[in-house]
Coordinates of C-alpha atoms in Angstrom, one line a residue:
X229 CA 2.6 -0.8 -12.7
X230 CA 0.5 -2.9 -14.8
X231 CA -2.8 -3.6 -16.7
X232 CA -6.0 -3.2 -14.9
X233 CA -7.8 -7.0 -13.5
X234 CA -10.5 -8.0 -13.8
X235 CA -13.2 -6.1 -12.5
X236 CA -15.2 -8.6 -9.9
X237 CA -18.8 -8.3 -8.3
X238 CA -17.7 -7.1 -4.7
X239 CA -21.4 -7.6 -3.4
X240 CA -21.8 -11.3 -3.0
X241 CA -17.9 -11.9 -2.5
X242 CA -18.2 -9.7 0.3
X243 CA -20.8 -12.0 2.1
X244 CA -19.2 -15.0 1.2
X245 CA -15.7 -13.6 2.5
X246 CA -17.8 -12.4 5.7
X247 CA -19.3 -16.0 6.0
X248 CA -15.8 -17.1 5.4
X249 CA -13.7 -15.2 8.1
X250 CA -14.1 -17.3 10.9
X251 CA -11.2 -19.8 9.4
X252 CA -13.2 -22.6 9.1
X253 CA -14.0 -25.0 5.7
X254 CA -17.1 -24.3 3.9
X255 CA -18.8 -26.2 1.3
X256 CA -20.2 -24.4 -1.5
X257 CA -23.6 -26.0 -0.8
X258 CA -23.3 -24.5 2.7
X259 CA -22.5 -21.0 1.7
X260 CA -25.0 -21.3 -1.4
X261 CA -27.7 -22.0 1.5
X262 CA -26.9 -19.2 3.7
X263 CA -26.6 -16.7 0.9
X264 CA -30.0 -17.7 -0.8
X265 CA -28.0 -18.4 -4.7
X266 CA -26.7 -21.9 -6.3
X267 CA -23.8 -23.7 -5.2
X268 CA -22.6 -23.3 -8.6
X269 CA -22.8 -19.2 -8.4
X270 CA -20.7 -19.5 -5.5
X271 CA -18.0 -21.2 -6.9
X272 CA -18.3 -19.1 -9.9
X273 CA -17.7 -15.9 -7.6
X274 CA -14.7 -17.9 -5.8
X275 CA -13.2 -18.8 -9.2
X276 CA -12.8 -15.5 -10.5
X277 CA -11.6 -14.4 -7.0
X278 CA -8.8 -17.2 -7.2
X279 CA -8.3 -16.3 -10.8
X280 CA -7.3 -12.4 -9.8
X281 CA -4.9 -14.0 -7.6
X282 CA -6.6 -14.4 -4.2
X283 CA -5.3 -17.7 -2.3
X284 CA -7.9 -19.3 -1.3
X285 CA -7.9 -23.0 0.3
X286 CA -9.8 -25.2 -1.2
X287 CA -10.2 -29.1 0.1
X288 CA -12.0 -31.4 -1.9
X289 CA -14.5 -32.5 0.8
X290 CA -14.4 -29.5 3.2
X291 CA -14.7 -26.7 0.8
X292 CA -13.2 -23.1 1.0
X293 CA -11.2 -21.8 3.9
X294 CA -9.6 -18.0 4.0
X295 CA -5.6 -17.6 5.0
X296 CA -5.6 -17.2 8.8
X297 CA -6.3 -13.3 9.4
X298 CA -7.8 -12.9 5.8
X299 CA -10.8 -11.2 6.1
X300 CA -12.8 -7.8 5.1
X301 CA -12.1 -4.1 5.7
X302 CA -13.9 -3.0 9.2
X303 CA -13.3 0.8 9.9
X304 CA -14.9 0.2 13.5
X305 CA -12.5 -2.8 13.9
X306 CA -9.4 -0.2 12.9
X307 CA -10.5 2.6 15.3
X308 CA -10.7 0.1 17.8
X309 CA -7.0 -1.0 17.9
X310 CA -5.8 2.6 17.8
X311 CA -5.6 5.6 20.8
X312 CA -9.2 6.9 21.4
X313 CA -7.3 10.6 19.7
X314 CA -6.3 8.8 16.4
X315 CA -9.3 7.0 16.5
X316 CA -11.7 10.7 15.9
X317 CA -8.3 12.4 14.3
X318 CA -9.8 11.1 11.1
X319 CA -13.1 11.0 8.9
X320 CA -13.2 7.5 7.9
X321 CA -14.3 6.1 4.0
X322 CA -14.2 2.4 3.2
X323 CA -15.7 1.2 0.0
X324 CA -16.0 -2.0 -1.9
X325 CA -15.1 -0.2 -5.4
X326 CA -13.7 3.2 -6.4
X327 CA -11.7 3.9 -9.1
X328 CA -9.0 5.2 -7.1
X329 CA -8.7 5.6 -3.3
X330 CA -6.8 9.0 -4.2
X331 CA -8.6 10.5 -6.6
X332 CA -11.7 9.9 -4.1
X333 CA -10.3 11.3 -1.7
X334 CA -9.9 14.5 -3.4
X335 CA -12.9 14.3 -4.6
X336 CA -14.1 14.4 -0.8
X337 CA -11.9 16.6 0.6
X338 CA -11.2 20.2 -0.6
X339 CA -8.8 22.5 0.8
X340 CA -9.9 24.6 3.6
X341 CA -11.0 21.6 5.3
X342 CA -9.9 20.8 9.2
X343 CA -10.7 17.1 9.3
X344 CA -7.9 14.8 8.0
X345 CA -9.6 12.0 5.9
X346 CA -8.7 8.3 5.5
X347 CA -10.0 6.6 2.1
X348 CA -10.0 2.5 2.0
X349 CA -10.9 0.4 -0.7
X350 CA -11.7 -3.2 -1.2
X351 CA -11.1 -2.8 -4.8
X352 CA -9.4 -0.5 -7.4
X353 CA -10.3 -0.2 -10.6
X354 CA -8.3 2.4 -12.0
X355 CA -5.2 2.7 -9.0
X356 CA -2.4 4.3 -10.2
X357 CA 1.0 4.6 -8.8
X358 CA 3.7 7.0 -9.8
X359 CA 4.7 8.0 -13.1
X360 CA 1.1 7.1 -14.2
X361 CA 1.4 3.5 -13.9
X362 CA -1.1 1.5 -12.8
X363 CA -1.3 -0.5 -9.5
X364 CA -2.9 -4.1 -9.4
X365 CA -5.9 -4.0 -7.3
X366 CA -7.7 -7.3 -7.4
X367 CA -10.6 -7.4 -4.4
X368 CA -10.5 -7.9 -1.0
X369 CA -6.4 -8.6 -1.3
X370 CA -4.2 -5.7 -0.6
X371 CA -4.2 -2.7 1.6
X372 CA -5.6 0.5 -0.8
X373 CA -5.5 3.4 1.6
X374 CA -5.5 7.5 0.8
X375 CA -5.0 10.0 3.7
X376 CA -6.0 13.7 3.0
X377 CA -4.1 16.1 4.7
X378 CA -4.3 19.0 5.3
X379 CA -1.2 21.1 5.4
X380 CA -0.2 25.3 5.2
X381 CA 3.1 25.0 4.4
X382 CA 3.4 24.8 0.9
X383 CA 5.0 22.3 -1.2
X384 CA 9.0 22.9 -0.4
X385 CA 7.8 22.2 3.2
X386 CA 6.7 18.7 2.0
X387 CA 10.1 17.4 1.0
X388 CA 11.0 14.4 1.6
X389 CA 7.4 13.5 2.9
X390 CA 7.2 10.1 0.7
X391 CA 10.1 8.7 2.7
X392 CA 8.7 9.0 5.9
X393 CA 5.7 7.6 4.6
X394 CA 7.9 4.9 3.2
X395 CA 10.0 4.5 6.7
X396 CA 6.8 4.7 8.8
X397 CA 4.7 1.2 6.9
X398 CA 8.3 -0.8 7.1
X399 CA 8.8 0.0 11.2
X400 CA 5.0 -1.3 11.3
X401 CA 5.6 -4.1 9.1
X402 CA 8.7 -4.7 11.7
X403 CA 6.2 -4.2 14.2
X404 CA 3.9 -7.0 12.8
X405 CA 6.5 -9.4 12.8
X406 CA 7.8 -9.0 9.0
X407 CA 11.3 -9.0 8.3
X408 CA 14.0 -7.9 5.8
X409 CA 11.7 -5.2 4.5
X410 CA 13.7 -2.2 2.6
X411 CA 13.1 1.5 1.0
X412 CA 13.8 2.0 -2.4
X413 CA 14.3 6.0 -2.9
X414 CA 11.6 7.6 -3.3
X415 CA 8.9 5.4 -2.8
X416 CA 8.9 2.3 -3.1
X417 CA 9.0 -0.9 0.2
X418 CA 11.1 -3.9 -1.0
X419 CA 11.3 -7.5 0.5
X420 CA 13.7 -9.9 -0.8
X421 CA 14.7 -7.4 -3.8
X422 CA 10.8 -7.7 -5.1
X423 CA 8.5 -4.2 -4.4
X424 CA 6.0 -5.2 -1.3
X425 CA 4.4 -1.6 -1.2
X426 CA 4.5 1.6 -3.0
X427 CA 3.7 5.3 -2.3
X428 CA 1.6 8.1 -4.0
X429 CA 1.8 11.7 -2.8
X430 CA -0.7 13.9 -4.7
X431 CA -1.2 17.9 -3.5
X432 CA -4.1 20.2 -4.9
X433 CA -5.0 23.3 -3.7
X434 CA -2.6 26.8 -3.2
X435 CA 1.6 25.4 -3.2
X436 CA 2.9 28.3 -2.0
X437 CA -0.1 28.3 1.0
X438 CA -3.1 26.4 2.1
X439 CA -3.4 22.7 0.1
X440 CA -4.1 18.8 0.7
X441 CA -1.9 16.4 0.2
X442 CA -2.8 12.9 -0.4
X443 CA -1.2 10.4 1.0
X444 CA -1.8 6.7 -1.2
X445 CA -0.6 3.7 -0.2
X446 CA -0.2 0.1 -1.5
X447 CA 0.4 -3.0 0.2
X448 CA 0.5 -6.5 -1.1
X449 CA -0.9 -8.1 1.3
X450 CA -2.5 -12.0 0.2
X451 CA -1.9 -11.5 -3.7
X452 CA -0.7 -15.1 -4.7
X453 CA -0.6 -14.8 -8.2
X454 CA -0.8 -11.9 -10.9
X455 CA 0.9 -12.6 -14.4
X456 CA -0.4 -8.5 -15.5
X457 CA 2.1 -6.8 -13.2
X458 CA 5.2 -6.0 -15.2
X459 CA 8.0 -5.6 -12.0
X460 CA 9.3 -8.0 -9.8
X461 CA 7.2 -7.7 -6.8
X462 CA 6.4 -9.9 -3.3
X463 CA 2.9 -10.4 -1.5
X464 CA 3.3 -10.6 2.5
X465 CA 1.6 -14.6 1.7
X466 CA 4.0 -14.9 -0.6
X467 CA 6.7 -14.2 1.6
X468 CA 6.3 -17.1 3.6
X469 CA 7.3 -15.4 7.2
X470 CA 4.7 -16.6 9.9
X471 CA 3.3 -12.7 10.9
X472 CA 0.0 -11.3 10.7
X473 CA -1.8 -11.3 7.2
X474 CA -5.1 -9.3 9.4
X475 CA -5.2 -5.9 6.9
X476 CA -7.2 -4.3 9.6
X477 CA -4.4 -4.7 11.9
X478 CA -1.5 -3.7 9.6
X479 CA -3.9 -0.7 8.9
X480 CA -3.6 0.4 12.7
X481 CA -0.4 -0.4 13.0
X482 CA 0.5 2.0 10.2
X483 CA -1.4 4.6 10.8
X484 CA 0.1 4.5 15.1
X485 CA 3.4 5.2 13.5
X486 CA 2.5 7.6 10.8
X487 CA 0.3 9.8 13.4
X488 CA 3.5 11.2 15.4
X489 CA 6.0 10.9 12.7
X490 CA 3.5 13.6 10.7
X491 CA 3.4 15.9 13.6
X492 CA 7.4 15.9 14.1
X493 CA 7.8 16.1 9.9
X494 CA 5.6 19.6 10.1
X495 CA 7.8 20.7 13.1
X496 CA 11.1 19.5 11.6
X497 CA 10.9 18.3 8.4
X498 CA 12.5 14.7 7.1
X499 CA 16.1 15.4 9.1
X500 CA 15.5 13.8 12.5
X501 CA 14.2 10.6 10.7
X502 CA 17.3 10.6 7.9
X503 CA 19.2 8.0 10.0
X504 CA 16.4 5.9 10.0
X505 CA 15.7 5.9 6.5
X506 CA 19.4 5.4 5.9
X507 CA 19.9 2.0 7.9
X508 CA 17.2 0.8 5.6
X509 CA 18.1 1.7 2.3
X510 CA 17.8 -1.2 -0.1
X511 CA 20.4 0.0 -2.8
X512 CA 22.9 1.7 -0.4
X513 CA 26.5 1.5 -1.7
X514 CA 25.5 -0.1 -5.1
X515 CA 25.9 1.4 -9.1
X516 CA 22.3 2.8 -10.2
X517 CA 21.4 4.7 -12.9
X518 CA 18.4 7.4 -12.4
X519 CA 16.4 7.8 -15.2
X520 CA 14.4 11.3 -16.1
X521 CA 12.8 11.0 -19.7
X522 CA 15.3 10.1 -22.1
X523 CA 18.1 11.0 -19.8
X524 CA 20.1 8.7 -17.7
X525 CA 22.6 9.4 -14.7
X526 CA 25.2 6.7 -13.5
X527 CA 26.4 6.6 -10.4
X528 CA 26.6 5.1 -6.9
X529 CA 23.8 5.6 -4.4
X530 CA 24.6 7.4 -1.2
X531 CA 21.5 7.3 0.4
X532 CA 19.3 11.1 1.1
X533 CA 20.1 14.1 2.6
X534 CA 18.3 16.2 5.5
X535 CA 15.8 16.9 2.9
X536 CA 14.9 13.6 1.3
X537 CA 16.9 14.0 -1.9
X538 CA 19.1 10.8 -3.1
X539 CA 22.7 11.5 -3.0
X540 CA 24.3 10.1 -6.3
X541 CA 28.4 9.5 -6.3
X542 CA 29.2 10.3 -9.9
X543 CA 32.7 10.4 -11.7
X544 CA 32.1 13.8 -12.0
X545 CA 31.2 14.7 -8.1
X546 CA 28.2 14.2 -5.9
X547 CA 24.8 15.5 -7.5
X548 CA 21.5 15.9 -5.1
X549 CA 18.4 14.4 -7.4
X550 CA 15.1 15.6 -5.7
X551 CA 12.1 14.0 -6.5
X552 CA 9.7 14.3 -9.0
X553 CA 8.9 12.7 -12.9
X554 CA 12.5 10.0 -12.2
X555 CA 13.1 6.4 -11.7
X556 CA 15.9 5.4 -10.0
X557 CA 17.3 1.3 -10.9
X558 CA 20.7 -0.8 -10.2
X559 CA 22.4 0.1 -13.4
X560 CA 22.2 -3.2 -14.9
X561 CA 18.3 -3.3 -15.0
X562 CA 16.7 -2.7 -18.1

């Protein structure tokens, strides 16, 4: 998606984000006291947070205040807004730095394994996205999450699995108040035309039998300001609407609508939620062009079948495009 940041030092910003989460102003002198460093080191750490895009409020006089609801990653604070069963359905990983939250989470988890694991980062330094693009992960912003799960049914039985993941963060979005969010086949979450989120499904381990699949996530949660990232895209901040901007609660309200919409997807694949998917298809009815390599396909999109592959109108009949190594864009886009 776009160059890597930055890299920051997630130690001290994490105790001065901690000191800063009750949503009050604090001078520099104040937080400089508390954390035992120069006022000047803490507005060195908060400059190059601001500079990677973070929007922070700062009053000359008062000092630094977080958005309302801006604030760390707590584990313990996400298992405790979710059913006691999801709460212990999943090992739980958080960390201020990893490379990426999916290649450590199969690093962690092997196939063979029971236990479903959940990876969360504060910061990426290598995320990726599909296509081997790389995802903007500036600290303490967005919503970097992995699940590992283990399935036996091979990878045909996994169609259409990135659209339900899709479908499942825009009903919690809807859920925490947001509005006018969209699916883009296959991956991506748009709001007002600009990518909001985007999804990563990695499987390792036996295709045809016992594997993981890794479920990655990306949200733009507080991001205010990234001139690296190469696409159109939106920040839940930046879309002005008055809903929650707490990442630990759009965490739990994620993973409360992913939890059942997995089991059903094992049972019955992606047909009972096609309807659902369909009534928010972004591109529905308009000319796109899907792009594999060198090749390009024009036609009119016609939203997914029972098994989660796009159905593009051409002047030449109706052709099913699974997914895989394509891009699909509105046919004027370069």
């Amino acid at each position: 998606m776009c160059r890597p940041l930055p890299q920051v030092q997630p130690t001290m910003l994490s105790e001065i984000l901690a000191l800063l989460a009750d949503g009050r102003f604090h001078s520099g002198e104040a937080l400089g006291e508390a954390l035992g460093v120069s006022r000047a080191a803490v507005w060195k750490s908060l400059k190059r947070l601001e500079d990677d895009g973070y929007p922070l409020q700062r009053v000359r006089g008062k000092g630094y205040r977080l958005p309302p609801g801006a604030g760390l990653l707590d584990a313990e604070l996400i298992r405790s807004r979710l059913p006691a069963e999801l709460a212990s359905r999943w090992q739980w990983l958080v960390y201020q730095q990893v490379d990426s939250t999916n290649a450590q989470a199969q690093r962690v988890q092997a196939p063979g394994q029971a236990r479903p694991l959940i990876v969360l980062a504060e910061q990426q330094v290598a995320g990726r996205g599909r296509r081997g693009r790389q995802w903007a992960s500036p600290f303490a912003q967005n919503i970097y999450l992995s699940l590992a799960e283990p399935v036996s049914v091979g990878g045909p039985g996994l169609e259409g699995l990135s659209l339900l993941v899709g479908l499942c963060l825009v009903q919690a979005l809807e859920d925490a108040g947001y509005r006018g969010c969209q699916l883009k086949w296959p991956n991506d979450v748009l709001l007002d035309g600009a990518k909001l989120a985007g999804i990563l499904l990695e499987i390792s381990g036996d295709l045809t039998g016992e594997a993981v699949v890794v479920i990655g996530v990306g949200v733009n949660v507080l991001l205010d300001a990234a001139a690296t990232i190469d696409q159109s895209w939106v920040s839940l901040y930046r879309s002005g609407q008055r809903a929650t901007l707490d990442r630990n609660e759009l965490i739990a309200t994620f993973l409360k609508r992913l939890a059942p919409s997995l089991q059903l997807f094992h049972e019955q694949g992606f047909a009972p939620f096609r309807q659902q998917w369909m009534a928010r298809n972004a591109w529905a009815g308009k000319a796109v062009k899907v792009i594999s390599g060198s090749n390009e396909l024009l036609g009119i999109d016609g939203g997914v079948n029972a098994r989660g592959a796009l159905l593009l109108r051409t002047e030449s009949g109706d052709v099913e495009i699974s997914g895989g190594e394509v891009s699909l864009r509105l046919n004027h886009a370069s």
